[in-house]
Amino acid sequence: MKKAKTATGEVIDLTYERTLKEKLQRQLLEIEIALERGELELMEPVEARYANKVMTCKAEFLAMPEKIRHLLHADYGTTIDIEYLNEIIYKTLTMLSECKGEDLPRCDPN
């Protein structure tokens, strides 16, 4: 077992340090290979795509009252107070924005 002193006088086990370095290099290589294979993704692009989807959903929610008003008028000749629909949508969006991820109900896509 080789030992050495650092500039600060700390004694380190060179064999242990070399083993640790090799282990970390293997782990880094495994991550790089997984990235190349598409098995892993970096967080920044995933977060950006998620934020984009959330903003798209918000825009669609905000457009719903006008679409509903138009459809009701075209199909049934009925007029509806768009502010009533806006209030429902805004309350829903506010509730969703205040929830933490773990507070949201789970959705089964199947």
Backbone as JSON, one array per atom type, in Angstrom:
{
  "sequence": "MKKAKTATGEVIDLTYERTLKEKLQRQLLEIEIALERGELELMEPVEARYANKVMTCKAEFLAMPEKIRHLLHADYGTTIDIEYLNEIIYKTLTMLSECKGEDLPRCDPN",
  "N": [[0.85, -1.16, 0.0], [0.79, 2.03, -1.09], [1.66, 5.2, 0.13], [1.28, 8.73, 0.33], [2.15, 12.18, 0.88], [0.21, 15.1, 0.87], [0.35, 18.55, -0.27], [-0.58, 19.91, 1.88], [0.12, 18.32, 3.94], [-1.41, 16.15, 4.47], [-1.87, 12.67, 4.7], [-2.27, 10.32, 2.19], [-3.76, 7.39, 0.76], [-2.46, 5.98, -1.94], [-3.15, 3.76, -3.51], [-5.85, 3.36, -2.91], [-6.86, 5.83, -3.79], [-6.28, 5.69, -6.54], [-7.84, 3.5, -7.27], [-10.37, 4.53, -6.71], [-10.43, 6.64, -8.56], [-10.38, 5.19, -11.0], [-12.8, 3.82, -10.77], [-14.64, 5.96, -10.84], [-14.07, 6.94, -13.4], [-14.97, 4.77, -14.94], [-17.7, 4.86, -14.33], [-18.35, 7.36, -15.42], [-17.84, 6.85, -18.12], [-19.8, 4.91, -18.59], [-22.07, 6.52, -18.34], [-21.67, 8.32, -20.47], [-21.85, 6.53, -22.64], [-24.49, 5.65, -22.34], [-25.8, 8.08, -22.83], [-25.12, 8.45, -25.54], [-26.46, 6.27, -26.66], [-29.02, 7.05, -26.28], [-30.32, 6.39, -23.99], [-30.25, 7.92, -21.78], [-30.94, 11.33, -20.9], [-29.89, 14.73, -20.93], [-30.62, 17.05, -18.33], [-31.25, 19.79, -18.89], [-32.26, 20.09, -21.65], [-34.56, 18.48, -21.38], [-36.0, 19.8, -19.38], [-36.48, 22.21, -20.73], [-38.11, 21.34, -22.85], [-40.27, 20.38, -21.39], [-41.16, 22.74, -20.11], [-41.95, 24.14, -22.38], [-44.09, 22.53, -23.24], [-45.83, 22.88, -21.09], [-46.4, 25.63, -21.3], [-47.67, 25.62, -23.78], [-49.94, 24.09, -23.19], [-51.13, 25.82, -21.34], [-51.73, 28.02, -23.01], [-53.6, 26.8, -24.69], [-55.63, 26.19, -22.86], [-56.36, 28.81, -22.13], [-57.44, 29.67, -24.51], [-59.74, 28.23, -24.74], [-62.33, 29.24, -23.68], [-63.22, 31.13, -25.64], [-63.38, 29.49, -27.9], [-65.34, 27.65, -27.06], [-67.49, 29.4, -26.67], [-67.9, 30.28, -29.3], [-68.55, 27.82, -30.6], [-70.93, 27.06, -29.22], [-72.59, 29.17, -29.94], [-72.64, 28.89, -32.75], [-73.64, 26.25, -33.12], [-75.97, 26.07, -31.52], [-77.11, 28.54, -31.32], [-76.84, 29.86, -29.0], [-75.83, 32.23, -26.61], [-73.14, 32.9, -24.44], [-71.74, 34.07, -21.41], [-68.54, 34.98, -21.69], [-66.74, 35.65, -19.73], [-67.5, 34.16, -17.56], [-66.67, 31.58, -18.29], [-63.93, 32.14, -18.56], [-63.27, 32.69, -15.9], [-63.5, 30.15, -14.69], [-61.48, 28.75, -16.06], [-59.19, 30.3, -15.35], [-59.16, 29.92, -12.56], [-58.67, 27.18, -12.44], [-56.13, 27.03, -13.71], [-54.65, 28.56, -11.91], [-54.84, 26.99, -9.58], [-53.45, 24.71, -10.48], [-50.92, 25.83, -10.93], [-50.09, 26.37, -8.38], [-49.68, 23.95, -7.22], [-47.4, 21.48, -6.14], [-45.3, 19.14, -7.85], [-45.67, 16.54, -6.73], [-48.13, 16.83, -5.6], [-50.0, 16.8, -7.57], [-52.7, 15.14, -9.23], [-52.34, 11.79, -10.38], [-52.12, 10.67, -13.71], [-53.27, 8.17, -15.78], [-52.1, 7.28, -18.79], [-53.14, 5.3, -20.39]],
  "CA": [[0.0, 0.0, 0.0], [1.6, 3.24, -1.2], [1.11, 6.38, 0.77], [1.97, 9.97, -0.03], [1.68, 13.36, 1.6], [-0.21, 16.21, 0.02], [1.0, 19.82, 0.07], [-1.06, 20.32, 3.21], [0.61, 17.38, 4.93], [-2.37, 15.05, 4.63], [-1.39, 11.4, 4.18], [-3.31, 9.65, 1.41], [-3.48, 6.04, 0.27], [-2.44, 6.09, -3.4], [-3.87, 2.63, -4.1], [-7.27, 3.67, -2.76], [-7.17, 6.97, -4.66], [-6.23, 5.21, -7.93], [-9.03, 2.66, -7.43], [-11.52, 5.44, -6.74], [-10.37, 7.34, -9.85], [-10.78, 4.24, -12.04], [-14.24, 3.57, -10.61], [-15.35, 7.14, -11.33], [-13.9, 6.98, -14.85], [-15.89, 3.76, -15.5], [-19.07, 5.38, -14.21], [-18.48, 8.43, -16.4], [-17.92, 6.2, -19.42], [-21.14, 4.31, -18.69], [-23.02, 7.62, -18.57], [-21.46, 8.8, -21.84], [-22.39, 5.52, -23.56], [-25.96, 5.72, -22.22], [-26.22, 9.29, -23.54], [-25.0, 8.18, -26.98], [-27.5, 5.31, -27.05], [-30.34, 7.64, -26.06], [-30.9, 5.81, -22.78], [-30.28, 9.02, -20.81], [-31.0, 12.67, -21.48], [-29.46, 15.8, -20.04], [-31.77, 17.7, -17.71], [-31.6, 21.08, -19.47], [-33.21, 19.95, -22.77], [-35.82, 17.91, -20.9], [-36.71, 20.88, -18.69], [-36.94, 23.17, -21.74], [-39.25, 20.75, -23.55], [-41.38, 20.33, -20.43], [-41.66, 24.11, -19.97], [-42.65, 24.45, -23.63], [-45.38, 21.82, -23.22], [-46.68, 23.53, -20.09], [-46.86, 26.9, -21.86], [-48.62, 25.29, -24.84], [-51.18, 23.7, -22.5], [-51.72, 27.04, -20.78], [-52.31, 28.79, -24.12], [-54.8, 26.1, -25.15], [-56.65, 26.42, -21.83], [-56.83, 30.19, -22.22], [-58.21, 29.83, -25.75], [-60.97, 27.42, -24.67], [-63.6, 29.97, -23.55], [-63.64, 31.7, -26.93], [-63.77, 28.37, -28.77], [-66.63, 27.13, -26.56], [-68.51, 30.42, -26.97], [-68.15, 30.24, -30.74], [-69.26, 26.57, -30.92], [-72.29, 27.12, -28.69], [-73.36, 30.11, -30.76], [-72.81, 28.33, -34.1], [-74.44, 25.02, -33.12], [-77.24, 26.16, -30.81], [-77.58, 29.92, -31.29], [-76.78, 30.26, -27.6], [-74.72, 33.09, -26.22], [-72.69, 32.63, -23.07], [-70.82, 35.08, -20.88], [-67.19, 34.43, -21.8], [-66.05, 35.88, -18.46], [-67.82, 33.01, -16.7], [-65.74, 30.51, -18.69], [-62.58, 32.59, -18.22], [-63.09, 32.54, -14.45], [-63.27, 28.73, -14.43], [-60.15, 28.41, -16.58], [-58.17, 30.96, -14.53], [-59.1, 29.24, -11.26], [-58.01, 25.89, -12.66], [-54.71, 27.27, -13.96], [-54.06, 29.03, -10.65], [-54.71, 25.82, -8.71], [-52.37, 23.87, -11.0], [-49.62, 26.5, -10.76], [-49.72, 26.36, -6.96], [-49.4, 22.56, -6.81], [-46.09, 20.89, -6.37], [-45.45, 17.96, -8.69], [-46.19, 15.38, -6.01], [-49.52, 17.1, -5.21], [-50.89, 16.67, -8.72], [-53.25, 13.79, -9.41], [-51.66, 11.0, -11.39], [-52.94, 10.38, -14.88], [-52.89, 6.95, -16.48], [-52.3, 7.58, -20.21], [-53.78, 4.19, -21.1]],
  "C": [[0.9, 1.24, 0.0], [0.87, 4.4, -0.55], [1.94, 7.58, 0.34], [1.38, 11.1, 0.81], [1.3, 14.43, 0.58], [0.54, 17.46, 0.45], [0.59, 20.31, 1.45], [-0.6, 19.38, 4.31], [-0.3, 16.2, 5.18], [-1.78, 13.79, 3.99], [-2.54, 10.72, 3.45], [-2.83, 8.29, 0.93], [-3.59, 6.08, -1.25], [-3.2, 4.96, -4.07], [-5.38, 2.89, -4.05], [-7.67, 4.78, -3.73], [-7.21, 6.54, -6.13], [-7.47, 4.35, -8.22], [-10.29, 3.52, -7.54], [-11.58, 6.18, -8.08], [-10.84, 6.43, -10.98], [-12.28, 3.95, -11.98], [-15.05, 4.74, -11.17], [-15.23, 7.27, -12.84], [-14.83, 5.97, -15.53], [-17.33, 4.26, -15.46], [-19.33, 6.49, -15.23], [-18.61, 7.86, -17.81], [-19.28, 5.55, -19.63], [-22.2, 5.37, -18.97], [-22.9, 8.13, -20.0], [-22.04, 7.83, -22.86], [-23.92, 5.55, -23.52], [-26.51, 6.95, -22.92], [-26.2, 9.07, -25.05], [-26.09, 7.24, -27.47], [-28.91, 5.88, -26.9], [-31.05, 7.09, -24.85], [-31.01, 6.84, -21.66], [-30.41, 10.33, -21.57], [-30.5, 13.67, -20.45], [-30.69, 16.54, -19.54], [-32.2, 18.98, -18.42], [-32.56, 20.95, -20.66], [-34.56, 19.4, -22.33], [-36.65, 18.99, -20.21], [-37.26, 21.89, -19.69], [-38.15, 22.63, -22.49], [-40.48, 20.71, -22.65], [-42.0, 21.72, -20.27], [-42.43, 24.52, -21.21], [-44.02, 23.78, -23.67], [-46.34, 22.47, -22.24], [-47.24, 24.84, -20.64], [-47.86, 26.67, -22.99], [-49.97, 24.9, -24.24], [-51.89, 24.92, -21.94], [-52.4, 27.85, -21.88], [-53.59, 28.14, -24.62], [-55.94, 26.27, -24.15], [-57.24, 27.82, -21.96], [-57.65, 30.45, -23.47], [-59.56, 29.12, -25.7], [-62.25, 28.24, -24.54], [-64.11, 30.54, -24.88], [-64.09, 30.61, -27.89], [-65.14, 27.82, -28.37], [-67.75, 28.11, -26.89], [-68.9, 30.37, -28.44], [-68.94, 28.98, -31.13], [-70.7, 26.59, -30.43], [-73.17, 28.06, -29.52], [-73.64, 29.52, -32.14], [-73.75, 27.13, -34.1], [-75.84, 25.2, -32.53], [-77.83, 27.57, -30.79], [-77.56, 30.5, -29.89], [-75.6, 31.2, -27.38], [-74.4, 32.81, -24.76], [-71.7, 33.72, -22.66], [-69.42, 34.47, -20.84], [-66.41, 34.62, -20.5], [-66.32, 34.75, -17.46], [-66.87, 31.85, -17.01], [-64.3, 30.88, -18.33], [-62.29, 32.38, -16.73], [-62.78, 31.08, -14.08], [-61.86, 28.33, -14.86], [-59.06, 29.02, -15.7], [-58.04, 30.3, -13.16], [-58.37, 27.91, -11.38], [-56.52, 26.07, -12.86], [-53.99, 27.74, -12.7], [-53.84, 27.86, -9.7], [-53.55, 24.94, -9.18], [-51.01, 24.52, -10.78], [-49.15, 26.49, -9.31], [-49.39, 24.96, -6.44], [-47.94, 22.23, -7.05], [-46.33, 19.61, -7.16], [-46.07, 16.78, -7.99], [-47.63, 15.57, -5.57], [-50.51, 16.87, -6.34], [-51.45, 15.26, -8.81], [-52.51, 13.07, -10.54], [-52.62, 10.65, -12.51], [-52.4, 9.12, -15.54], [-53.15, 7.17, -17.97], [-52.97, 6.46, -20.99], [-55.21, 4.24, -20.86]]
}
